Amino acid sequence: MAKGVSAGGGARTLDRTPTDRAGRDVRRRWAARGRRLAGPAAMAAVTAVVYAAFSLLRLHTFRASSYDLVIFDQAVRSYSGFGPPVAIVKGVHNGFGPDFAVLGDHFSPILAVLAPLYWIHDGPGTLLVAQAVLFAAAIVPIWRYTARKLGRAAAYCASGAYALSWPVAEALSFDFHEVAFVPLLSALLVERHDAGRRGQAAAVAVALLLVKEDMGLLLAGFGLYLLTRRGERRAGAVHIAAGLAATWAASRFVIPAFGGDDGYYWAYGTLGPDLPSAAVHAVTHPWDVLAALGDPPAKLVTLLLLAAPLLLLPLASPLTLAAVPLLAERMLATGFENWWQARYHYNAFIIAVLILAAVDGAVRLRARVRAARRGPRALPAAALLAAAAVTVPFFAFAGLADPSLYRRNERAQAARPRPRASRPGRSSRRRTASARPSAPARASCCWTAGPAARRGSSPTSNG
């Protein structure tokens, strides 16, 4: 029989080479992976549409605040023109001058990746849609992590709990901020490391450091978590050192290099005038630190609102350590009271980590407590979903049930372009062009929406 011809049934088929077989195996693996992720991808897509609709409706009914949204709109527009991220509003409002680049306020170079979107549509609505997609995309790594731990049913429940969570709702209702990148990147960091993809996790960690100068604290917190795992303590120490060094360098050198003030956001006057003195005070007077955590009591309310809908499950997981440094940064502050409130966007920085910590806590409780092993594995995640659904009427997503959100109010009516009376002899094309608002007019309408529309438009609301 000739070499390369099969003997079965007389069929004359050539044997596949090893390269062909390897290619076929790769295609099969990718196809299987695509089928596994089709469900969470569809869930993320639907969630993104809902998030985007919510944000755009708020914008078009003039419920959006103006200060922060205009800052980011001007910065990304500057990036789209291949220039530094100048935000005239921020510079003039805070006394830095009209040529002030937002990198002197917060080190967020990752915003540059949004610049190509402005080549398609130049306006604040683009940022709101991008934010909706980024927030929703975190569903996929949350699903993958939970599916490995508790199964597919639990994965959908945990992802739904994240999608309905009040920190995400409040962030979406407060326009656009760089926090949009954090749930996705933080969930990827945890999920990829848990999957054993250390190189991918390291790349995600680097991207996280480009979101904001204090994201090094999140990386350091993840290092604290790794210290609790046998065989990963060296990696934990590296994460802690790299995170703290990145935050220090960005705050101390990079921000001042762009014209900012490295002490602008220092909010710990009761502990000391600067970081070294505050650290010494914290060590020598630990009771002052504990007192600061509960003063004012609104801080404790926010902590309770973070833990209660997650059924206190994060307290059973060392993964919660990843969120502790960022929480301490806010709860130890005595200035910038918006930092510790449930409103605004600050709690969205840690919500994905806390959801994953709740899943990990449920797994650990099932392993250690016999009573917790009764019932289906998906039960804890289903309880998380139910608890998240209960919170919806009390936070920003309740606005989706408000009929006025879907009607054009007086401000929206006033902002509608009206055709001007045409002069004799003007062409219809000229008349149509004269009725169109210019791009600067569209941008300024958000800024001049009036005091009621500028909720939270303080000089530090984009902190």
XYZ file of C-alpha atoms in Angstrom:
463
model
C 0.000 0.000 0.000
C 1.313 3.395 -0.915
C 2.527 5.561 1.914
C 0.064 8.226 2.934
C -3.039 6.317 1.704
C -5.455 5.001 4.322
C -6.463 1.324 4.147
C -9.943 1.705 5.574
C -12.674 1.419 2.938
C -10.284 2.121 0.131
C -10.509 5.855 0.763
C -7.494 7.651 -0.618
C -6.988 10.426 1.983
C -3.604 11.784 2.818
C -2.488 11.695 6.440
C -2.411 15.142 8.037
C 0.958 16.523 8.978
C 1.675 17.439 12.628
C 1.334 21.103 11.689
C -2.140 20.524 10.272
C -3.200 18.607 13.366
C -1.855 21.326 15.664
C -3.690 24.014 13.722
C -6.900 22.014 13.859
C -6.520 21.553 17.649
C -5.974 25.283 18.127
C -9.084 26.086 16.105
C -11.116 23.617 18.121
C -9.886 25.074 21.409
C -10.735 28.611 20.301
C -14.153 27.498 19.068
C -14.849 25.755 22.383
C -13.720 28.854 24.279
C -15.981 31.019 22.130
C -18.954 28.786 22.891
C -18.202 28.925 26.628
C -17.965 32.710 26.636
C -20.929 33.363 24.347
C -23.292 33.599 27.321
C -21.288 36.073 29.422
C -20.391 38.073 26.302
C -24.072 38.425 25.439
C -24.814 39.390 29.029
C -22.100 42.049 28.886
C -23.443 43.399 25.582
C -26.991 43.750 26.908
C -25.698 45.380 30.076
C -23.621 47.843 28.046
C -26.702 48.863 26.055
C -28.679 49.493 29.251
C -25.816 51.423 30.841
C -25.330 53.545 27.717
C -29.047 54.277 27.391
C -29.204 55.326 31.045
C -26.221 57.657 30.694
C -27.305 59.179 27.387
C -30.846 59.771 28.613
C -29.439 61.624 31.595
C -27.276 63.700 29.287
C -30.072 64.574 26.859
C -32.499 65.489 29.653
C -29.857 67.706 31.280
C -29.598 65.567 34.436
C -25.884 65.140 33.892
C -23.580 67.306 35.942
C -21.197 69.444 33.978
C -17.862 70.048 35.651
C -16.185 66.637 35.465
C -17.818 65.634 32.179
C -16.532 68.786 30.488
C -13.035 68.231 31.914
C -12.768 64.737 30.454
C -14.455 65.773 27.219
C -11.898 68.538 26.682
C -8.981 66.290 27.673
C -9.910 63.431 25.328
C -10.677 65.894 22.537
C -7.156 67.279 22.996
C -5.728 63.761 22.796
C -7.705 63.164 19.594
C -5.887 66.122 18.044
C -2.519 64.593 19.001
C -1.961 67.199 21.720
C -1.552 67.116 25.495
C -4.801 66.536 27.427
C -5.622 70.194 28.068
C -8.842 70.951 29.957
C -9.479 74.687 30.002
C -12.282 74.318 32.545
C -10.058 72.580 35.080
C -7.142 74.948 34.586
C -9.165 78.138 34.867
C -11.391 76.889 37.686
C -8.461 75.812 39.855
C -6.092 78.634 38.989
C -3.640 76.618 36.890
C -4.258 78.564 33.687
C -6.065 77.770 30.424
C -3.274 75.539 29.089
C -3.431 73.140 32.027
C -3.161 69.421 31.154
C -5.186 67.033 33.292
C -2.074 64.888 33.840
C -1.176 67.586 36.350
C -4.375 66.782 38.242
C -4.453 63.000 38.018
C -2.017 60.671 36.268
C -4.464 59.007 33.867
C -2.681 58.537 30.522
C -4.939 55.582 29.741
C -7.557 58.120 28.651
C -5.583 58.468 25.414
C -6.956 55.116 24.213
C -10.370 56.776 23.910
C -9.073 59.450 21.523
C -9.812 57.490 18.288
C -13.485 57.368 19.303
C -13.560 61.155 18.982
C -12.613 60.799 15.328
C -15.956 59.039 14.915
C -18.094 61.248 17.156
C -16.740 64.300 18.913
C -18.776 64.891 22.053
C -19.375 63.911 25.701
C -21.862 61.232 24.668
C -18.928 59.274 23.269
C -17.339 59.137 26.703
C -20.576 57.948 28.293
C -20.959 55.116 25.789
C -17.308 54.107 26.214
C -17.766 54.072 29.976
C -20.864 51.902 29.654
C -18.959 49.358 27.557
C -15.978 49.322 29.928
C -18.122 48.830 33.020
C -20.097 46.061 31.341
C -16.972 44.312 30.055
C -15.973 43.455 33.636
C -18.793 40.886 33.569
C -16.676 38.480 31.500
C -13.707 38.057 33.910
C -16.102 37.995 36.878
C -18.027 35.207 35.148
C -14.884 33.218 34.352
C -13.539 33.455 37.896
C -16.859 32.437 39.441
C -17.432 29.618 36.954
C -14.135 28.029 37.997
C -15.042 28.306 41.664
C -18.777 27.590 41.813
C -19.998 26.650 38.332
C -21.753 28.361 35.453
C -25.059 29.076 37.207
C -23.253 30.835 40.036
C -21.177 32.730 37.475
C -24.272 34.288 35.918
C -25.609 35.215 39.349
C -22.358 36.846 40.480
C -22.086 38.736 37.201
C -25.650 39.941 37.607
C -24.890 41.091 41.153
C -22.044 43.179 39.772
C -24.182 44.586 36.953
C -26.865 45.729 39.417
C -24.468 46.900 42.118
C -25.029 50.374 43.498
C -21.374 51.515 43.124
C -21.633 50.996 39.365
C -25.013 52.732 39.293
C -23.705 55.767 41.161
C -20.629 55.982 38.937
C -22.795 55.927 35.801
C -25.050 58.638 37.212
C -22.066 60.890 37.908
C -21.026 61.243 34.293
C -17.610 59.971 33.155
C -14.438 59.276 35.138
C -11.293 57.222 34.722
C -12.813 54.683 37.121
C -14.524 53.197 34.035
C -11.351 51.201 33.356
C -10.881 49.858 36.884
C -13.573 47.156 37.325
C -12.486 45.490 34.082
C -8.758 45.694 34.807
C -9.018 44.731 38.477
C -11.247 41.755 37.657
C -8.827 40.688 34.929
C -5.905 40.999 37.338
C -7.522 38.648 39.840
C -8.968 36.254 37.264
C -5.828 35.920 35.154
C -3.660 35.365 38.230
C -6.105 32.753 39.520
C -5.972 31.042 36.111
C -2.186 30.793 36.369
C -1.561 33.323 33.590
C 1.047 35.317 35.460
C 2.357 37.150 32.409
C -1.111 38.329 31.426
C -1.810 39.380 35.010
C 1.407 41.412 35.050
C 0.403 43.192 31.830
C -2.965 44.044 33.348
C -1.229 45.379 36.463
C 0.850 47.743 34.323
C -2.291 48.963 32.546
C -3.944 49.535 35.917
C -1.129 51.871 36.947
C -1.952 54.053 33.932
C -5.523 54.665 35.113
C -4.790 56.909 38.091
C -1.897 57.654 40.386
C -3.407 55.826 43.373
C -3.983 52.571 41.515
C -0.627 51.523 42.906
C -2.503 51.150 46.194
C -4.807 48.601 44.582
C -1.776 46.753 43.269
C -0.184 46.869 46.735
C -3.412 45.525 48.223
C -3.322 42.639 45.756
C 0.224 42.026 46.958
C -1.082 41.783 50.530
C -3.473 39.099 49.318
C -0.631 37.193 47.662
C 1.296 37.248 50.957
C -1.429 35.022 52.402
C -0.884 32.382 49.710
C 1.815 29.773 50.125
C 4.446 29.970 47.435
C 3.431 33.467 46.289
C 4.901 35.622 49.030
C 7.793 36.812 46.888
C 5.340 37.858 44.180
C 3.284 39.581 46.856
C 6.272 41.588 48.028
C 7.022 42.606 44.444
C 3.433 43.790 43.919
C 3.514 45.809 47.139
C 6.843 47.450 46.343
C 5.914 48.170 42.718
C 2.499 49.559 43.625
C 3.739 51.872 46.369
C 6.669 53.037 44.241
C 4.397 53.790 41.283
C 1.962 55.790 43.394
C 4.761 57.730 45.063
C 6.536 58.515 41.793
C 3.365 59.573 39.990
C 2.242 61.796 42.861
C 5.622 63.253 43.758
C 7.223 63.751 40.335
C 4.928 63.145 37.352
C 1.964 65.273 38.432
C 4.147 68.292 39.352
C 5.978 67.894 36.030
C 2.670 68.622 34.269
C 2.044 71.742 36.324
C 0.080 70.204 39.171
C 0.466 70.479 42.929
C 1.557 67.266 44.632
C -0.136 68.391 47.847
C -3.438 69.433 46.289
C -5.267 66.278 47.355
C -3.606 65.867 50.754
C -6.631 65.362 53.024
C -5.102 63.963 56.216
C -4.378 67.074 58.256
C -5.384 65.447 61.542
C -2.609 62.884 61.074
C 0.087 65.221 59.790
C 1.029 67.792 57.141
C 2.648 65.213 54.843
C 2.980 61.463 54.330
C 6.057 60.809 56.532
C 4.628 62.687 59.495
C 1.220 61.053 59.031
C 2.838 57.604 58.961
C 4.718 58.311 62.189
C 1.545 59.636 63.802
C -0.394 56.539 62.728
C 2.196 54.256 64.345
C 2.528 56.247 67.569
C -1.176 57.127 67.892
C -3.136 54.199 66.412
C -6.317 55.227 68.209
C -6.386 58.425 66.163
C -6.438 56.285 63.028
C -9.390 54.278 64.307
C -11.191 57.459 65.258
C -10.659 58.898 61.783
C -12.264 55.810 60.235
C -15.557 56.632 61.946
C -15.538 60.413 61.813
C -17.921 61.448 60.384
C -20.301 58.476 60.779
C -21.086 58.645 57.060
C -17.862 56.689 56.541
C -19.246 53.768 58.532
C -22.498 53.970 56.597
C -20.612 53.660 53.306
C -18.615 50.681 54.608
C -21.858 49.012 55.692
C -23.443 49.669 52.311
C -20.462 48.018 50.640
C -20.476 44.933 52.855
C -24.171 44.269 53.526
C -25.353 43.661 49.920
C -22.444 41.238 49.591
C -23.779 39.373 52.643
C -20.483 40.032 54.492
C -18.916 37.267 52.383
C -15.813 39.349 51.520
C -14.886 39.213 55.206
C -14.241 35.476 54.754
C -11.745 36.026 51.933
C -8.189 37.375 52.080
C -8.813 38.772 48.582
C -10.580 41.658 50.335
C -7.104 42.867 51.320
C -6.744 44.128 47.738
C -9.411 46.758 48.431
C -8.147 47.820 51.875
C -5.498 50.398 50.826
C -7.927 52.238 48.551
C -10.577 52.180 51.271
C -8.080 53.494 53.818
C -7.085 56.296 51.443
C -10.666 57.535 51.482
C -11.832 56.705 54.990
C -8.820 58.209 56.768
C -9.297 61.531 54.982
C -10.669 64.544 56.804
C -11.013 66.724 53.716
C -12.910 66.181 50.433
C -16.042 64.790 52.035
C -17.284 63.377 48.720
C -14.551 60.719 49.007
C -16.357 58.724 51.672
C -19.955 59.151 50.561
C -21.998 56.491 48.790
C -22.746 58.986 46.031
C -20.265 59.706 43.283
C -17.934 57.218 41.626
C -15.345 56.316 44.252
C -16.840 53.003 45.366
C -16.727 51.669 41.805
C -12.929 51.453 42.099
C -13.255 48.409 44.375
C -16.613 46.819 43.559
C -15.267 44.172 41.146
C -12.645 43.046 43.668
C -15.283 42.859 46.400
C -17.597 40.775 44.193
C -14.759 38.319 43.520
C -13.863 38.327 47.221
C -17.479 37.462 48.033
C -17.289 34.503 45.640
C -13.990 33.388 47.182
C -15.465 33.827 50.662
C -18.397 31.603 49.749
C -16.012 28.914 48.478
C -13.990 29.054 51.692
C -17.087 28.856 53.873
C -18.328 25.823 51.964
C -14.994 24.127 52.556
C -14.885 24.855 56.280
C -18.506 24.905 57.462
C -20.576 21.775 56.990
C -23.873 23.650 57.003
C -22.648 25.861 54.165
C -22.236 22.784 51.955
C -25.956 22.087 52.003
C -27.828 23.174 48.942
C -26.595 23.907 45.433
C -23.212 25.511 44.845
C -24.879 28.445 43.139
C -26.893 29.383 46.230
C -24.449 32.007 47.632
C -24.147 33.715 44.262
C -27.924 33.650 43.837
C -28.216 35.329 47.227
C -25.748 37.999 46.064
C -27.898 38.637 43.004
C -31.046 38.918 45.106
C -29.360 41.314 47.531
C -28.117 43.488 44.662
C -31.622 43.591 43.202
C -32.995 44.773 46.539
C -30.659 47.786 46.524
C -31.705 48.988 43.051
C -34.664 51.177 44.148
C -32.469 53.049 46.629
C -29.717 54.162 44.258
C -29.242 55.698 40.835
C -30.732 52.868 38.771
C -34.099 53.725 40.291
C -34.112 56.577 37.777
C -34.751 54.056 35.009
C -38.314 53.737 36.344
C -38.853 57.516 36.311
C -41.092 58.432 33.337
C -39.573 61.918 33.153
C -36.231 60.365 32.141
C -37.783 59.469 28.792
C -39.391 62.858 28.126
C -37.755 65.996 26.817
C -37.880 68.506 29.672
C -37.790 72.306 29.526
C -34.024 72.486 29.358
C -33.894 69.985 26.540
C -36.605 71.901 24.697
C -34.687 75.153 25.152
C -31.491 73.550 23.833
C -33.119 72.318 20.618
C -31.827 74.201 17.575
C -34.449 76.386 15.980
C -34.339 77.355 12.292
C -33.690 81.026 11.732
C -35.763 83.185 9.419
C -34.156 82.986 6.000
C -33.279 85.979 3.892
C -34.672 86.190 0.362
C -32.506 84.384 -2.133
C -30.825 82.013 0.329
C -30.574 78.432 -0.794
C -32.195 75.648 1.203
C -28.764 74.203 1.880
C -27.634 77.463 3.472
C -30.764 77.600 5.609
C -30.226 74.050 6.805
C -26.591 74.730 7.664
C -27.505 77.844 9.645
C -29.815 75.796 11.849
C -27.096 73.384 12.939
C -25.345 74.114 16.257
C -21.583 74.253 16.052
C -19.361 71.793 17.931
C -18.352 74.391 20.555
C -22.020 75.170 21.154
C -22.768 71.501 21.760
C -19.926 71.288 24.244
C -20.894 74.467 26.052
C -24.538 73.506 26.486
C -23.476 70.901 29.001
C -21.416 73.460 30.917
C -24.192 76.075 31.011
C -26.933 73.701 32.058
C -27.561 75.621 35.276
C -26.917 74.996 38.970
C -29.489 72.249 39.353
C -27.835 70.189 36.643
C -24.375 70.582 38.078
C -24.754 68.266 41.061
C -21.398 67.666 42.643
C -19.597 70.226 40.508
C -17.133 71.177 43.216
C -13.504 71.974 42.513
C -12.589 68.481 43.670
C -15.430 66.463 42.255
C -13.119 64.887 39.719
C -10.667 63.835 42.399
